[in-house]
Short mmCIF file of C-alpha atoms and ligand atoms in Angstrom, two decimals:
data_model
loop_
_atom_site.label_atom_id
_atom_site.label_comp_id
_atom_site.label_asym_id
_atom_site.label_seq_id
_atom_site.Cartn_x
_atom_site.Cartn_y
_atom_site.Cartn_z
CA MET K 1 6.03 -11.40 -31.58
CA LEU K 2 7.55 -11.87 -28.47
CA SER K 3 7.02 -14.72 -25.59
CA TYR K 4 8.44 -14.50 -22.19
CA ARG K 5 6.87 -15.29 -18.29
CA ALA K 6 4.42 -13.30 -16.32
CA ALA K 7 2.81 -13.55 -13.47
CA VAL K 8 -1.52 -13.36 -14.11
CA LEU K 9 -3.85 -12.87 -11.99
CA HIS K 10 -6.91 -13.88 -13.32
CA ALA K 11 -9.74 -13.60 -9.86
CA PRO K 12 -9.87 -11.42 -6.84
CA GLN K 13 -8.00 -14.26 -4.55
CA THR K 14 -6.31 -16.50 -5.40
CA ALA K 15 -2.71 -16.81 -6.74
CA MET K 16 -1.32 -15.67 -10.16
CA ARG K 17 -0.22 -18.06 -11.68
CA ILE K 18 2.84 -17.58 -13.48
CA GLU K 19 3.05 -17.83 -17.41
CA THR K 20 3.48 -17.42 -21.41
CA VAL K 21 2.16 -13.50 -22.57
CA THR K 22 3.04 -12.67 -25.88
CA ALA K 23 3.52 -8.98 -26.78
CA ALA K 24 2.43 -6.81 -29.10
CA ALA K 25 4.51 -4.89 -32.06
CA LEU K 26 5.90 -1.84 -30.24
CA LYS K 27 3.44 1.71 -31.86
CA PRO K 28 5.27 4.29 -32.46
CA THR K 29 5.95 5.91 -28.69
CA ASP K 30 6.77 2.32 -27.34
CA VAL K 31 9.89 1.67 -25.04
CA LEU K 32 10.25 -2.30 -24.88
CA VAL K 33 12.28 -3.18 -20.99
CA ARG K 34 13.74 -6.19 -20.16
CA MET K 35 12.68 -6.02 -16.49
CA ARG K 36 15.40 -6.21 -13.94
CA ALA K 37 14.05 -6.01 -10.08
CA ALA K 38 9.80 -5.42 -9.21
CA GLY K 39 8.70 -4.55 -5.59
CA LEU K 40 6.19 -5.78 -4.61
CA CYS K 41 3.38 -3.03 -3.15
CA HIS K 42 0.20 -2.70 -1.15
CA THR K 43 -1.85 -1.63 -4.12
CA ASP K 44 -0.75 -5.07 -5.84
CA LEU K 45 -2.27 -6.38 -3.46
CA GLU K 46 -5.04 -4.77 -2.81
CA VAL K 47 -6.16 -5.66 -6.07
CA ILE K 48 -5.11 -9.55 -5.42
CA GLU K 49 -7.58 -8.79 -2.75
CA GLY K 50 -10.41 -7.45 -4.75
CA SER K 51 -10.73 -4.32 -2.35
CA LEU K 52 -9.44 -2.77 -6.12
CA ARG K 53 -11.28 -3.74 -9.47
CA TYR K 54 -9.48 -4.14 -12.38
CA PRO K 55 -10.97 -6.14 -15.49
CA LEU K 56 -9.70 -8.99 -15.52
CA PRO K 57 -6.78 -10.73 -16.83
CA ILE K 58 -4.25 -9.02 -15.63
CA VAL K 59 -0.29 -8.58 -15.25
CA LEU K 60 0.31 -6.42 -11.21
CA GLY K 61 3.78 -4.49 -10.73
CA HIS K 62 4.07 -1.01 -11.06
CA GLU K 63 7.56 -0.52 -9.09
CA ALA K 64 10.91 -1.18 -11.57
CA ALA K 65 13.65 -1.26 -12.68
CA GLY K 66 15.09 -2.90 -16.32
CA ILE K 67 16.83 -2.04 -19.03
CA VAL K 68 15.24 -0.48 -22.24
CA GLU K 69 15.54 -3.04 -25.55
CA GLN K 70 13.28 -1.87 -28.09
CA VAL K 71 12.15 1.68 -28.53
CA GLY K 72 9.72 2.84 -31.62
CA PRO K 73 10.18 5.38 -33.72
CA ALA K 74 8.83 8.54 -32.38
CA ALA K 75 10.04 7.17 -28.44
CA ARG K 76 12.60 10.01 -27.84
CA ARG K 77 14.50 10.56 -23.89
CA VAL K 78 15.84 6.30 -23.31
CA GLU K 79 17.86 5.30 -25.86
CA VAL K 80 18.60 1.07 -26.16
CA GLY K 81 20.68 -0.27 -23.09
CA ASP K 82 19.41 3.12 -20.52
CA HIS K 83 18.62 1.36 -17.05
CA VAL K 84 14.96 2.70 -16.23
CA VAL K 85 13.54 3.28 -13.17
CA LEU K 86 9.10 3.27 -14.64
CA SER K 87 6.30 5.71 -13.49
CA TRP K 88 3.44 5.36 -13.36
CA ASN K 89 2.17 8.71 -13.93
CA PRO K 90 2.09 8.79 -18.07
CA HIS K 91 0.30 12.39 -18.62
CA CYS K 92 -0.65 13.55 -21.68
CA GLY K 93 0.45 17.35 -20.62
CA GLN K 94 -2.94 19.60 -22.25
CA CYS K 95 -5.73 19.16 -20.16
CA PHE K 96 -7.84 20.61 -17.74
CA TYR K 97 -5.51 18.97 -14.86
CA CYS K 98 -2.04 18.46 -16.97
CA ASP K 99 -2.85 23.15 -17.39
CA ARG K 100 -3.51 23.28 -13.54
CA ASP K 101 -0.18 21.15 -12.91
CA ALA K 102 -1.64 18.51 -11.68
CA PRO K 103 -0.02 15.31 -13.91
CA ILE K 104 -1.33 12.92 -11.34
CA LEU K 105 -4.97 13.42 -12.05
CA CYS K 106 -4.55 14.02 -15.97
CA GLU K 107 -7.61 12.80 -17.77
CA GLU K 108 -6.29 11.09 -19.49
CA TYR K 109 -4.73 9.28 -17.08
CA LEU K 110 -7.75 8.62 -14.74
CA GLY K 111 -9.90 7.50 -18.01
CA LYS K 112 -6.78 4.86 -19.04
CA GLY K 113 -5.61 3.95 -16.03
CA PRO K 114 -8.55 1.78 -14.23
CA GLN K 115 -8.85 0.18 -17.72
CA ALA K 116 -5.01 -2.21 -17.41
CA VAL K 117 -4.52 -0.58 -21.43
CA ALA K 118 -1.73 1.36 -22.06
CA PHE K 119 -2.56 4.82 -23.29
CA ASP K 120 -4.02 4.73 -25.61
CA GLY K 121 -6.80 3.13 -24.57
CA GLN K 122 -5.36 -0.63 -26.74
CA ASN K 123 -3.55 -3.72 -24.82
CA ARG K 124 -0.26 -4.31 -25.48
CA THR K 125 0.12 -8.42 -23.96
CA ALA K 126 -2.11 -11.74 -24.40
CA LEU K 127 -2.41 -14.90 -22.75
CA ALA K 128 -0.66 -17.45 -25.10
CA ASP K 129 -4.56 -18.18 -25.62
CA GLY K 130 -5.39 -14.56 -27.71
CA ARG K 131 -6.82 -13.30 -24.97
CA GLN K 132 -5.95 -9.14 -24.36
CA LEU K 133 -4.22 -9.31 -21.31
CA GLY K 134 -4.40 -6.26 -19.12
CA GLN K 135 -1.02 -4.22 -17.57
CA LEU K 136 -1.86 -2.09 -14.29
CA MET K 137 -0.76 0.81 -13.84
CA PHE K 138 0.30 1.09 -17.86
CA LEU K 139 3.44 -0.91 -16.95
CA GLY K 140 2.65 -4.80 -15.85
CA SER K 141 5.77 -5.58 -14.67
CA PHE K 142 4.89 -8.47 -12.61
CA GLY K 143 6.92 -10.23 -16.41
CA GLU K 144 10.12 -10.22 -17.89
CA TYR K 145 8.44 -7.62 -19.89
CA CYS K 146 7.02 -5.15 -20.37
CA ILE K 147 6.39 -2.01 -23.34
CA VAL K 148 6.02 1.58 -21.08
CA SER K 149 5.43 4.97 -23.16
CA ASP K 150 8.12 6.84 -23.44
CA GLN K 151 7.26 8.74 -21.16
CA GLN K 152 7.37 5.96 -18.21
CA ALA K 153 10.60 5.22 -18.68
CA ILE K 154 13.02 7.55 -16.80
CA ALA K 155 17.09 6.25 -17.40
CA VAL K 156 19.10 7.50 -14.20
CA PRO K 157 23.12 6.84 -13.59
CA LYS K 158 23.89 2.85 -14.54
CA ASP K 159 25.82 2.03 -10.90
CA ILE K 160 22.66 2.41 -9.40
CA PRO K 161 21.62 -1.85 -8.52
CA PHE K 162 17.87 -2.50 -9.36
CA ASP K 163 16.82 -3.48 -6.88
CA ARG K 164 17.51 -0.42 -5.24
CA ALA K 165 16.56 1.14 -8.27
CA CYS K 166 12.63 -0.47 -8.70
CA LEU K 167 12.03 1.66 -5.14
CA ILE K 168 12.32 4.91 -6.63
CA GLY K 169 8.94 3.27 -8.39
CA CYS K 170 6.46 3.82 -6.09
CA GLY K 171 7.43 3.71 -2.60
CA VAL K 172 10.47 5.81 -2.64
CA MET K 173 8.52 8.29 -4.77
CA THR K 174 5.06 8.46 -2.79
CA GLY K 175 7.21 8.89 0.94
CA VAL K 176 10.66 11.27 0.50
CA GLY K 177 8.10 13.58 -2.76
CA ALA K 178 6.12 14.12 0.44
CA ALA K 179 8.59 15.11 1.95
CA LEU K 180 9.99 17.35 0.31
CA ASN K 181 7.81 18.46 -2.57
CA LEU K 182 5.35 19.12 -0.82
CA GLY K 183 5.80 18.85 3.24
CA ALA K 184 7.72 22.33 3.31
CA ILE K 185 10.04 21.57 5.90
CA ALA K 186 12.17 24.31 7.36
CA HIS K 187 15.02 22.95 8.51
CA GLY K 188 15.43 22.59 12.41
CA ASP K 189 10.85 21.46 12.40
CA SER K 190 9.70 18.88 13.96
CA VAL K 191 8.36 15.73 11.86
CA MET K 192 5.80 13.07 12.66
CA VAL K 193 6.06 9.57 10.54
CA ILE K 194 2.79 7.44 11.64
CA GLY K 195 2.92 3.76 10.12
CA CYS K 196 7.11 2.90 8.58
CA GLY K 197 5.88 0.52 5.24
CA ALA K 198 8.49 0.98 3.46
CA VAL K 199 6.61 4.40 2.20
CA GLY K 200 7.15 5.62 5.97
CA LEU K 201 10.24 5.04 6.11
CA ALA K 202 11.15 7.07 2.60
CA ALA K 203 8.97 9.67 4.63
CA VAL K 204 11.00 9.42 7.22
CA GLN K 205 14.37 9.76 5.08
CA GLY K 206 12.26 12.61 2.91
CA ALA K 207 12.59 14.29 6.19
CA ARG K 208 15.73 14.25 6.97
CA LEU K 209 16.76 15.56 4.10
CA ALA K 210 14.52 18.50 4.65
CA GLY K 211 16.99 18.91 7.57
CA ALA K 212 14.17 18.87 9.77
CA GLY K 213 15.28 18.86 13.69
CA LYS K 214 12.46 16.43 15.07
CA ILE K 215 11.43 12.92 13.58
CA ILE K 216 9.17 10.28 15.39
CA ALA K 217 8.22 7.64 13.78
CA VAL K 218 4.98 5.75 14.95
CA ASP K 219 4.24 1.92 14.16
CA LEU K 220 2.76 -1.01 16.09
CA ASP K 221 5.87 -2.28 14.86
CA SER K 222 9.23 -2.72 17.47
CA ALA K 223 11.90 -4.03 14.39
CA LYS K 224 10.50 -1.40 12.28
CA LEU K 225 10.72 1.52 15.01
CA ALA K 226 14.43 0.74 14.67
CA LEU K 227 14.78 1.09 11.28
CA ALA K 228 13.67 3.94 11.24
CA ALA K 229 15.66 4.65 14.02
CA ARG K 230 18.86 3.38 11.46
CA ILE K 231 17.79 5.68 8.76
CA GLY K 232 16.72 9.43 10.26
CA ALA K 233 14.09 8.81 13.17
CA THR K 234 14.97 10.56 15.93
CA GLN K 235 13.04 9.48 18.67
CA GLY K 236 10.63 5.70 17.98
CA VAL K 237 6.97 5.98 19.77
CA HIS K 238 5.34 2.46 19.61
CA ALA K 239 1.30 2.51 18.94
CA SER K 240 0.70 0.21 20.82
CA LYS K 241 2.27 0.92 24.08
CA ASP K 242 2.71 4.91 23.99
CA ASP K 243 -0.10 7.71 22.66
CA ALA K 244 1.52 9.27 19.05
CA VAL K 245 -0.24 12.24 20.24
CA ALA K 246 1.13 12.69 23.79
CA ALA K 247 4.91 12.30 22.21
CA ALA K 248 4.01 15.08 20.08
CA LYS K 249 3.73 17.21 22.49
CA GLN K 250 6.06 16.56 24.44
CA ALA K 251 8.45 16.50 22.11
CA THR K 252 7.29 20.34 20.78
CA GLY K 253 6.43 22.37 24.21
CA ASP K 254 2.78 21.03 24.30
CA ARG K 255 2.29 23.10 21.09
CA GLY K 256 2.49 19.58 18.62
CA VAL K 257 4.96 18.87 15.99
CA ASP K 258 5.42 20.61 12.65
CA VAL K 259 4.23 18.73 9.92
CA VAL K 260 3.08 14.86 10.33
CA ILE K 261 3.40 12.24 7.55
CA GLU K 262 0.67 9.22 7.52
CA ALA K 263 1.44 6.17 6.09
CA ALA K 264 -0.83 3.59 7.74
CA GLY K 265 -3.68 3.57 6.82
CA SER K 266 -6.83 3.43 9.29
CA ALA K 267 -9.15 5.50 10.45
CA SER K 268 -7.27 6.47 13.55
CA ALA K 269 -3.92 7.03 12.18
CA PHE K 270 -6.10 9.82 10.31
CA ARG K 271 -7.08 10.77 13.85
CA THR K 272 -3.81 11.40 15.31
CA THR K 273 -2.35 13.69 12.00
CA ALA K 274 -4.96 16.19 12.94
CA GLU K 275 -4.66 16.31 16.72
CA ALA K 276 -0.11 15.67 16.73
CA VAL K 277 0.07 18.87 14.22
CA ARG K 278 0.04 22.20 15.72
CA PRO K 279 -1.60 25.03 14.84
CA GLY K 280 -1.10 26.56 11.31
CA GLY K 281 1.01 23.39 11.30
CA GLN K 282 0.59 20.98 7.78
CA ILE K 283 -1.09 17.51 7.82
CA ILE K 284 -0.48 15.08 4.30
CA TRP K 285 -1.54 11.71 3.99
CA LEU K 286 -0.58 9.11 2.41
CA GLY K 287 -2.93 6.35 3.44
CA LYS K 288 -5.82 4.54 2.35
CA ILE K 289 -8.34 2.89 3.31
CA ASP K 290 -11.41 2.06 1.75
CA VAL K 291 -13.27 4.34 -0.36
CA ASN K 292 -16.94 4.15 0.60
CA LYS K 293 -15.90 4.16 4.29
CA ASP K 294 -16.45 7.35 6.46
CA VAL K 295 -13.18 8.55 8.65
CA SER K 296 -14.63 10.84 11.43
CA PHE K 297 -12.71 13.96 13.34
CA ARG K 298 -13.07 15.80 16.77
CA TRP K 299 -13.69 19.06 15.17
CA GLY K 300 -11.75 21.02 17.10
CA SER K 301 -8.61 18.52 16.42
CA MET K 302 -9.51 20.34 12.56
CA MET K 303 -9.37 23.82 13.06
CA GLN K 304 -6.69 27.29 14.08
CA GLU K 305 -5.13 26.94 9.92
CA LYS K 306 -4.26 23.45 9.73
CA ARG K 307 -3.35 22.56 5.87
CA ILE K 308 -4.49 18.88 5.30
CA ARG K 309 -3.51 17.26 1.57
CA ARG K 310 -3.61 14.04 1.03
CA VAL K 311 -1.40 12.74 -2.64
CA SER K 312 -0.82 9.57 -4.19
CA TYR K 313 2.65 10.12 -5.46
CA GLY K 314 4.30 12.58 -3.53
CA ASN K 315 3.90 15.34 -6.13
CA ALA K 316 6.08 13.39 -8.62
CA ARG K 317 7.31 14.73 -12.02
CA PRO K 318 9.13 11.30 -12.24
CA ARG K 319 11.89 13.58 -14.89
CA ARG K 320 13.16 15.59 -12.84
CA ASP K 321 12.63 13.45 -9.19
CA PHE K 322 14.38 9.77 -9.81
CA PRO K 323 17.97 10.25 -11.66
CA LEU K 324 18.18 13.21 -8.02
CA LEU K 325 16.58 9.96 -5.66
CA ALA K 326 18.77 7.25 -7.91
CA ARG K 327 22.16 10.42 -7.14
CA ALA K 328 21.33 11.12 -3.83
CA TYR K 329 21.34 6.95 -2.64
CA LEU K 330 24.76 6.61 -4.42
CA ASP K 331 26.21 9.40 -2.65
CA GLY K 332 24.38 7.10 0.55
CA SER K 333 22.09 9.95 1.79
CA LEU K 334 18.83 8.33 0.88
CA MET K 335 19.45 4.80 2.30
CA LEU K 336 17.57 2.20 0.47
CA ASP K 337 19.53 -0.87 1.40
CA ASP K 338 17.35 -2.08 5.01
CA LEU K 339 14.19 -0.91 3.10
CA ILE K 340 15.12 -5.17 1.55
CA SER K 341 13.36 -8.00 3.17
CA ARG K 342 13.61 -9.91 0.73
CA ARG K 343 14.73 -10.93 -3.21
CA ILE K 344 12.96 -13.88 -4.34
CA ARG K 345 11.68 -15.22 -7.74
CA LEU K 346 9.12 -14.35 -9.83
CA ASP K 347 7.31 -18.10 -9.16
CA GLU K 348 7.69 -16.97 -6.16
CA ILE K 349 5.13 -13.51 -5.68
CA ASN K 350 2.00 -15.13 -4.37
CA GLU K 351 4.21 -16.58 -1.18
CA GLY K 352 5.82 -12.44 -1.42
CA PHE K 353 2.61 -11.00 -0.96
CA ALA K 354 1.44 -13.65 1.35
CA ALA K 355 4.31 -11.95 3.93
CA LEU K 356 3.77 -8.56 2.84
CA LYS K 357 0.91 -8.84 4.47
CA ARG K 358 1.26 -11.38 7.17
CA GLY K 359 3.09 -7.80 8.02
CA GLU K 360 7.02 -9.96 7.93
CA THR K 361 8.66 -7.59 4.93
CA ILE K 362 9.18 -4.22 3.80
CA ARG K 363 9.79 -4.81 0.95
CA SER K 364 10.41 -8.05 -1.29
CA VAL K 365 11.33 -7.46 -4.34
CA ILE K 366 11.26 -9.95 -7.17
CA MET K 367 14.88 -10.62 -9.18
CA PHE K 368 14.35 -11.66 -12.64
CA ASP K 369 17.43 -13.86 -14.63
ZN1 ZN J 401 3.16 0.90 -5.35
ZN1 ZN J 402 -3.60 15.26 -19.28
#
């Protein structure tokens, strides 16, 4: 039986403990991945803080890259030794939503995900005392190993470093995908991105890759705006000093921008999107707030043929998109180096999340030995 170290969350609002846990034998379509790098994402933080509830104890972490160490007898698509980026959206391929080209809504996925079990409904890991241990989003990448289903392990070129590669698994896919897969951004279009964390900075780059003419980045932090400018924003708006809606109008002959991508996760940001987009323009919401909260809008801002989409994973098709994003990094068109604020060890994970909460980091990445 394989034993390895993992960060285990036992209760909300407590520190994760580094413990030795055990992995079950591989099921036929399972893949054992030796973790090399794992990013700290806001969604993990929501579970730590208790605003997003999962069965506990659990291993968090869902933005990761590693090496395939072992494959089950029926596992396809990856081989031992492959470098892989992990996807948190396995899907059955045959339910109501899979048939309607919406794997993120897959009934199997949405049924099993909240239980923190593998896709077959069973656990793959246990605590030293034998108690079952959950894996967040079918992954649980804050450990030295992780058993995933073969459809979640996506091989990428071996020359992309693991710390850069792991970002593709959540934040970068979400932001770039919003722009490239959903934004329908035409060459020369004006795009506003609200919120310049990892997802927003990825959206700025997605807008650049799509050929946007103007990319207006909005944030409360000057350092993040400076970073946005380095990776493609043509203009920055410091939201505590300047009005984002006025900036959108000023840049577009008073019409409003063609596309607004929201990655801030606040009610005021959602309202701003509706005011800043032009008639007939497109709004994409990536951020989230407490699901029981209301958000109000000025009705006039919602009229005039505006289109609104709320998406979770940039309309990802990981098998298509992950290798594409890895190649975009390798050819220099997708800049990932600056998104990594800190590289930390697994036992520094609690401080890493404290820094994320304080807004000090874009991404901290755990590097495994
Ligand atoms: Zn995430
Ligand atoms: Zn399905």
